[in-house]
Coordinates of N, CA and C in Angstrom, one line a residue:
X1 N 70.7 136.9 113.4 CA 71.0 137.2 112.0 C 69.6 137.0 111.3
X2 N 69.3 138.3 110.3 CA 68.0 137.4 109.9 C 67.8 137.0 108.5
X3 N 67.1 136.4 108.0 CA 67.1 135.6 106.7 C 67.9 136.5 105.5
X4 N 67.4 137.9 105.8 CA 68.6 138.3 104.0 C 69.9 138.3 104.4
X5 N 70.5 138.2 106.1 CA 71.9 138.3 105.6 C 72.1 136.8 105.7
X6 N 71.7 135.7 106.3 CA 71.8 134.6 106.0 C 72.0 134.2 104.5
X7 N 71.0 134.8 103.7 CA 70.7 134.7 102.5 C 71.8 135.0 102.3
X8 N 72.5 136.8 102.0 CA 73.4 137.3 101.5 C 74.6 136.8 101.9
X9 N 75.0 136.1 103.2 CA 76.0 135.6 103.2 C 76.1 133.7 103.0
X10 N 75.2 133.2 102.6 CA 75.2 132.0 101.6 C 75.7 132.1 100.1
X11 N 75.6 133.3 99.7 CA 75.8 133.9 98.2 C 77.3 134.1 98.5
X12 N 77.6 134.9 99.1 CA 79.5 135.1 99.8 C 79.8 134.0 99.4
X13 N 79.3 132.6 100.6 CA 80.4 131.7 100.4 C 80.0 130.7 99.4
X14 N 79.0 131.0 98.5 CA 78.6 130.2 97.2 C 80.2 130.8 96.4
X15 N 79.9 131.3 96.0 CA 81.1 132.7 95.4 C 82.4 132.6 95.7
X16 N 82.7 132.4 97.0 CA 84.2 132.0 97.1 C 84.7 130.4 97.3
X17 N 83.8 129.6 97.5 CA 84.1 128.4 97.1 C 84.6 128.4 95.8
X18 N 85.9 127.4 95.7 CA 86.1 126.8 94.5 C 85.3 126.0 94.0
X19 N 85.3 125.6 92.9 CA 84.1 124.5 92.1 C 85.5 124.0 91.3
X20 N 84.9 122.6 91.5 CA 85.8 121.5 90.9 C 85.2 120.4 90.5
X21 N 85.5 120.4 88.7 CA 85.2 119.0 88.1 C 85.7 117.6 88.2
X22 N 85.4 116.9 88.7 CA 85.4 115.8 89.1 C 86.3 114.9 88.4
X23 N 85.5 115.0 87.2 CA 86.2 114.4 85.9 C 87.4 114.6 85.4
X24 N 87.4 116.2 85.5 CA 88.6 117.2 84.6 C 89.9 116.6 85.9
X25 N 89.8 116.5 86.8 CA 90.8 116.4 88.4 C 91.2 114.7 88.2
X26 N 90.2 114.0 87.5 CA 90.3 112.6 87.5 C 91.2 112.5 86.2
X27 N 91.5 113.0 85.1 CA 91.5 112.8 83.9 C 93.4 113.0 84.1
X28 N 93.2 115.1 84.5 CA 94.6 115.3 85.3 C 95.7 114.2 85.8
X29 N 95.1 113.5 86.5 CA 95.7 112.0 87.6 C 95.8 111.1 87.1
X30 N 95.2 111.1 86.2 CA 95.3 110.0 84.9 C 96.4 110.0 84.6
X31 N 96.4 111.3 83.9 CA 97.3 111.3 82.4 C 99.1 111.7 83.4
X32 N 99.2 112.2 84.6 CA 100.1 112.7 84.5 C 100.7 111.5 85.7
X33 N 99.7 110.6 86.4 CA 100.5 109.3 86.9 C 101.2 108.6 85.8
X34 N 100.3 108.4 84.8 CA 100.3 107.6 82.7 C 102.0 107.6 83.2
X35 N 101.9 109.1 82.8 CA 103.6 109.9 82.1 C 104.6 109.3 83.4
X36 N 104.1 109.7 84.7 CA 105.5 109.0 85.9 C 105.4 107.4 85.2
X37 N 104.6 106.7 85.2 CA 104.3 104.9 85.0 C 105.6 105.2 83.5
X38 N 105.0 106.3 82.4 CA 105.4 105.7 81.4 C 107.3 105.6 81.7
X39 N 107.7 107.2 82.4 CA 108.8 106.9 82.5 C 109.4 106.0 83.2
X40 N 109.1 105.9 84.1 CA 109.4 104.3 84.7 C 109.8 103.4 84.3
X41 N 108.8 102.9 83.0 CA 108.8 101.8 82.2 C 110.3 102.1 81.1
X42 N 110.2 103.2 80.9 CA 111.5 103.7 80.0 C 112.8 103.1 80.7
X43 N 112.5 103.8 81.7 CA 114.2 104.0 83.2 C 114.4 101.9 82.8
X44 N 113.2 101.2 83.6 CA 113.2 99.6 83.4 C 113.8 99.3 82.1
X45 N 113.3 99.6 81.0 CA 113.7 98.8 79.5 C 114.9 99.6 79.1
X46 N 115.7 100.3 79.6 CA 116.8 101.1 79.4 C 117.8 100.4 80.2
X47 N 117.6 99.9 81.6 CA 118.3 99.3 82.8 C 118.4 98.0 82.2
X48 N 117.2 97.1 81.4 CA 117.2 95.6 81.3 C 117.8 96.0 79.7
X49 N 118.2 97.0 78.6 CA 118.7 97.1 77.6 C 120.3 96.9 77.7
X50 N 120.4 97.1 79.1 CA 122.0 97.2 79.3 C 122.6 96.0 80.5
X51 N 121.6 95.3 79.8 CA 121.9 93.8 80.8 C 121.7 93.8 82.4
X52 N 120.8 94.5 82.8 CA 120.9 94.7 84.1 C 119.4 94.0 84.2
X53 N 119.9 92.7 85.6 CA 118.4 91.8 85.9 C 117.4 93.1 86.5
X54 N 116.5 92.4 86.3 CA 115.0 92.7 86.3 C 115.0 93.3 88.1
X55 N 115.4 93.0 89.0 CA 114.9 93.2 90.3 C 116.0 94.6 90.5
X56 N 117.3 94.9 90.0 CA 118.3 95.9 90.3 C 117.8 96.3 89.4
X57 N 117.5 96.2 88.1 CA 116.6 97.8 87.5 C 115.4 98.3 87.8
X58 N 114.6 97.5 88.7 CA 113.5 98.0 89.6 C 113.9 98.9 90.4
X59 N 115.1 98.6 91.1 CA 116.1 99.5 92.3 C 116.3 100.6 91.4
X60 N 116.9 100.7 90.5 CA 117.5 102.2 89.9 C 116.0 103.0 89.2
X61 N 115.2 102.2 89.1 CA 114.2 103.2 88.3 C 113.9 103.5 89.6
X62 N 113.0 103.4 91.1 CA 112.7 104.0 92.1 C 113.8 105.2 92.6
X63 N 115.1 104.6 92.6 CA 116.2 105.8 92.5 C 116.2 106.9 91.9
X64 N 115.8 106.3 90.7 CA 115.8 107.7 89.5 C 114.5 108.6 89.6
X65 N 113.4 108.0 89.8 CA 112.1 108.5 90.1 C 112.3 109.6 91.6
X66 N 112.5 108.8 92.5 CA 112.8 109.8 93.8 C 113.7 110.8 93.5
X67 N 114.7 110.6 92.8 CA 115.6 111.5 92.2 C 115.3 112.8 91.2
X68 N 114.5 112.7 90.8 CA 113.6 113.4 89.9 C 113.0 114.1 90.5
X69 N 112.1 113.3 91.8 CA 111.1 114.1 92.9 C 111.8 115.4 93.3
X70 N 112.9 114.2 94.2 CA 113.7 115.6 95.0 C 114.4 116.6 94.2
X71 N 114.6 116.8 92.9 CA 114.9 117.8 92.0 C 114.0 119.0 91.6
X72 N 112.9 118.1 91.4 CA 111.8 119.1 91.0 C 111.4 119.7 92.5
X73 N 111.1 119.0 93.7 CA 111.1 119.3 94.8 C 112.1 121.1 95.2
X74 N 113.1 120.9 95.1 CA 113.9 121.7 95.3 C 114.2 122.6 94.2
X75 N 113.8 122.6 93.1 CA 113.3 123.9 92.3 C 112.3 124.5 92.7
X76 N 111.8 123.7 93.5 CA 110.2 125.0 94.1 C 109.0 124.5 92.2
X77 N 109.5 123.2 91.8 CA 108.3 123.0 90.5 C 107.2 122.0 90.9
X78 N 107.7 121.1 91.7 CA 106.8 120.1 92.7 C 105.0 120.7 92.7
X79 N 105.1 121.6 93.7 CA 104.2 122.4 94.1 C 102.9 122.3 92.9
X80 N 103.3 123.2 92.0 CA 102.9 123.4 90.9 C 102.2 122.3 89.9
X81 N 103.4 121.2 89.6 CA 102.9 120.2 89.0 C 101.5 119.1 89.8
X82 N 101.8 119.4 91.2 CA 101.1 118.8 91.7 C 99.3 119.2 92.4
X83 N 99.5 120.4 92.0 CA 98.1 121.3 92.1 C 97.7 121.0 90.8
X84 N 98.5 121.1 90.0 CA 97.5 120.5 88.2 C 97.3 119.0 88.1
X85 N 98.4 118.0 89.0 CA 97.7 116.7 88.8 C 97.2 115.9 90.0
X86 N 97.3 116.6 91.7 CA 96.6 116.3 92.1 C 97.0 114.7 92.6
X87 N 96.2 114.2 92.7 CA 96.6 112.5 93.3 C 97.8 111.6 92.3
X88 N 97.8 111.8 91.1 CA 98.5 111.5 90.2 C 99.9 111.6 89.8
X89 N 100.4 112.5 91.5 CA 102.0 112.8 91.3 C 101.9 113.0 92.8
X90 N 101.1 112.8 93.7 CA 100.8 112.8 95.2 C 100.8 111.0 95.9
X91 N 100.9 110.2 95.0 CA 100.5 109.3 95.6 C 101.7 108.1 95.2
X92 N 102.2 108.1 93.9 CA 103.2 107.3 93.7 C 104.9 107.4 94.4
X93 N 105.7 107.0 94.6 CA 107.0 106.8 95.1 C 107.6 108.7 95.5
X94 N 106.9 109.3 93.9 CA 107.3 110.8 93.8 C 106.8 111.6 94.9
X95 N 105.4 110.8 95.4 CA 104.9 111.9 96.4 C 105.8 112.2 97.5
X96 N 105.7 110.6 98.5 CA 106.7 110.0 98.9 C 107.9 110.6 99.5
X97 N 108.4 111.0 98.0 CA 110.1 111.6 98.0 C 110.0 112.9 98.4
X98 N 108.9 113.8 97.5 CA 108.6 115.3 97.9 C 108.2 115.7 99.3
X99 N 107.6 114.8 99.8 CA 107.3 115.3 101.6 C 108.7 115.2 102.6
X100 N 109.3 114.0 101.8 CA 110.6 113.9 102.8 C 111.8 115.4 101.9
X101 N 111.3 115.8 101.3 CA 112.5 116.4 100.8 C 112.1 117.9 101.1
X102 N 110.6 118.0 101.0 CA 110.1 119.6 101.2 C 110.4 119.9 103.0
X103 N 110.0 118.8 103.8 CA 110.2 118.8 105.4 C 111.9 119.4 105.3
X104 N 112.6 118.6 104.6 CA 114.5 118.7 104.7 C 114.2 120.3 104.6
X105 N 114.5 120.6 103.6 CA 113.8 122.0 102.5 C 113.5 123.0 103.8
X106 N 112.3 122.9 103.9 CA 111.6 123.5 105.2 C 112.6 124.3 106.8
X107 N 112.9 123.0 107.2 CA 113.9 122.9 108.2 C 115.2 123.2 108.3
X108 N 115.5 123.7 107.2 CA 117.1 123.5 107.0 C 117.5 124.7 107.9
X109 N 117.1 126.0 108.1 CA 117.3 127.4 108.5 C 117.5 126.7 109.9
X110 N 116.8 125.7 110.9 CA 117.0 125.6 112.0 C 118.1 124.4 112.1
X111 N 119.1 124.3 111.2 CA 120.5 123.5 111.1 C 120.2 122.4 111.0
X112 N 121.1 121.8 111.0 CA 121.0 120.0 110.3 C 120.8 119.1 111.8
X113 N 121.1 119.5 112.6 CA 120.7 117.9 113.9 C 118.9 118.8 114.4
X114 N 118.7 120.0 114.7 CA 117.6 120.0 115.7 C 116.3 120.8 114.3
X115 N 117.4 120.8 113.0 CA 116.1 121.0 111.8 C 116.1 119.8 110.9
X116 N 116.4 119.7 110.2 CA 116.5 118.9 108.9 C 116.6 117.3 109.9
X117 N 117.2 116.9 110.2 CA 117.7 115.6 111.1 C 116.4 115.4 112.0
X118 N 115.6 116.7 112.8 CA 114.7 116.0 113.9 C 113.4 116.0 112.9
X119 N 112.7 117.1 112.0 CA 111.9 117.5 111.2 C 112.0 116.6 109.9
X120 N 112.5 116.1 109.0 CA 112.9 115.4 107.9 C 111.6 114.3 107.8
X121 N 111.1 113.8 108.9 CA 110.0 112.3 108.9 C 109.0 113.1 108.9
X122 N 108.6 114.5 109.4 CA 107.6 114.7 110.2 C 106.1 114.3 109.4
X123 N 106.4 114.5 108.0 CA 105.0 113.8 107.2 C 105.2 112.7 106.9
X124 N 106.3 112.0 106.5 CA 106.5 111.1 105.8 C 106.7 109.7 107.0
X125 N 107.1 110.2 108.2 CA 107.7 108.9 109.1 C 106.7 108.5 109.7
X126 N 104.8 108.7 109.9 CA 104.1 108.2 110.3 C 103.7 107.1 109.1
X127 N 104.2 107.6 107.7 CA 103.7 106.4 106.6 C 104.8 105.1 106.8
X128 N 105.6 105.5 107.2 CA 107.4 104.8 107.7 C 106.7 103.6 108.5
X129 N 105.9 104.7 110.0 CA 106.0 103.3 110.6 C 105.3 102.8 110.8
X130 N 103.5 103.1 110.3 CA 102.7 102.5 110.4 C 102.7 101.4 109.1
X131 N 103.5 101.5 107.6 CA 103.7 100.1 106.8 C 104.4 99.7 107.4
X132 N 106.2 99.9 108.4 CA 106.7 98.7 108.3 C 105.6 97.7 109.5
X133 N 105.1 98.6 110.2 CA 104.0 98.0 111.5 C 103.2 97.0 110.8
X134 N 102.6 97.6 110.0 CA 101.3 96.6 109.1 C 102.0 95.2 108.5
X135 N 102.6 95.4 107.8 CA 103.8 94.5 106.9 C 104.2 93.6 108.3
X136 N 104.7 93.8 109.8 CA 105.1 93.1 110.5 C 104.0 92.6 111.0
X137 N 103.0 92.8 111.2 CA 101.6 92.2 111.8 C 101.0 91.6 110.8
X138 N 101.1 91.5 109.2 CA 100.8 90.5 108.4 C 101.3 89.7 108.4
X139 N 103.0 90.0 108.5 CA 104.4 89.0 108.4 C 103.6 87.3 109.5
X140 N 103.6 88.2 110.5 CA 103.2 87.2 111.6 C 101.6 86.3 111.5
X141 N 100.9 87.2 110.9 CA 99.7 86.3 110.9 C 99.8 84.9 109.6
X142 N 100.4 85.9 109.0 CA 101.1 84.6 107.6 C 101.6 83.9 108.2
X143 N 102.5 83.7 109.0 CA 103.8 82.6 109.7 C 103.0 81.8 110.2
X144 N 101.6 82.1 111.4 CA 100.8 81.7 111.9 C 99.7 80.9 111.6
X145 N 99.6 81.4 110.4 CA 98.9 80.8 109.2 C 99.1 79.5 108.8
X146 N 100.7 79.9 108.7 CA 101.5 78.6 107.7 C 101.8 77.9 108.6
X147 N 102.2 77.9 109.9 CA 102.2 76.9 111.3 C 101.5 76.3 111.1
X148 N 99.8 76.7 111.3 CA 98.7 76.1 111.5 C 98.1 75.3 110.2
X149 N 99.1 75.7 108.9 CA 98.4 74.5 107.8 C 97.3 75.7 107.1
X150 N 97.2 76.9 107.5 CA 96.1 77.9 107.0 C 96.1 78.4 105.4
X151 N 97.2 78.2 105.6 CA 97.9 78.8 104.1 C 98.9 78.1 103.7

């Protein structure tokens, strides 16, 4: 290959790369985690307005939030909102709900035991079992800890 198509094909993939602001991507994730946090906070002071303790309206706001996921999930709006915010609706409880619900989603044409039933974890059940794994390997070094007077 010699230098001008090197050249000319540096310009190609200058050109079809995307360019992305850092900031503008950061700001997106900001503001549209802000909005999941704020409703949350709503779902909570709505749950504790109606006499409900503090730990079971933790429970219904994650309810309601995954509930939300898997709706917008299954309107096919997921997608969408999450290319505009990016880590910001990818990373809280919502993301979470959308991988297990897009996999269901996905699989369903190959029936409920050898689609939806064997495919349903396939992104989400390595986060499954490598926390409960971690969580059990801290459980124990804490125990071990607290045997030995460490903690």
């Amino acid at each position: 290959m010699s230098e001008t198509e090197k050249l000319h094909y540096e310009q190609k993939v200058q050109k079809a790369t995307p360019t992305h602001n850092l900031w503008m991507q950061m700001l997106k994730a900001f503001l549209v985690g802000g909005i999941i946090c704020t409703v949350g906070q709503w779902i909570l002071n709505i749950c504790t307005s109606m006499g409900v303790d503090k730990d079971t309206a933790g429970g219904w706001c994650a309810l309601i939030l995954i509930l939300i996921s898997v709706l917008l999930t299954g309107f096919n709006l997921y997608p969408s909102i999450a290319k505009f915010a990016g880590a910001g609706i990818l990373v809280p409880i919502t993301g979470f709900a959308n991988s297990v619900a897009a996999a269901a989603i996905e699989f369903k044409k190959e029936g409920h035991v050898y689609g939806i039933g064997a495919k349903i974890f396939t992104i989400a059940g390595p986060v499954i079992l490598y926390g409960i794994f971690a969580s059990w390997v801290l459980g124990v070094l804490y125990w071990i800890g607290k045997m030995m007077g460490l903690v």
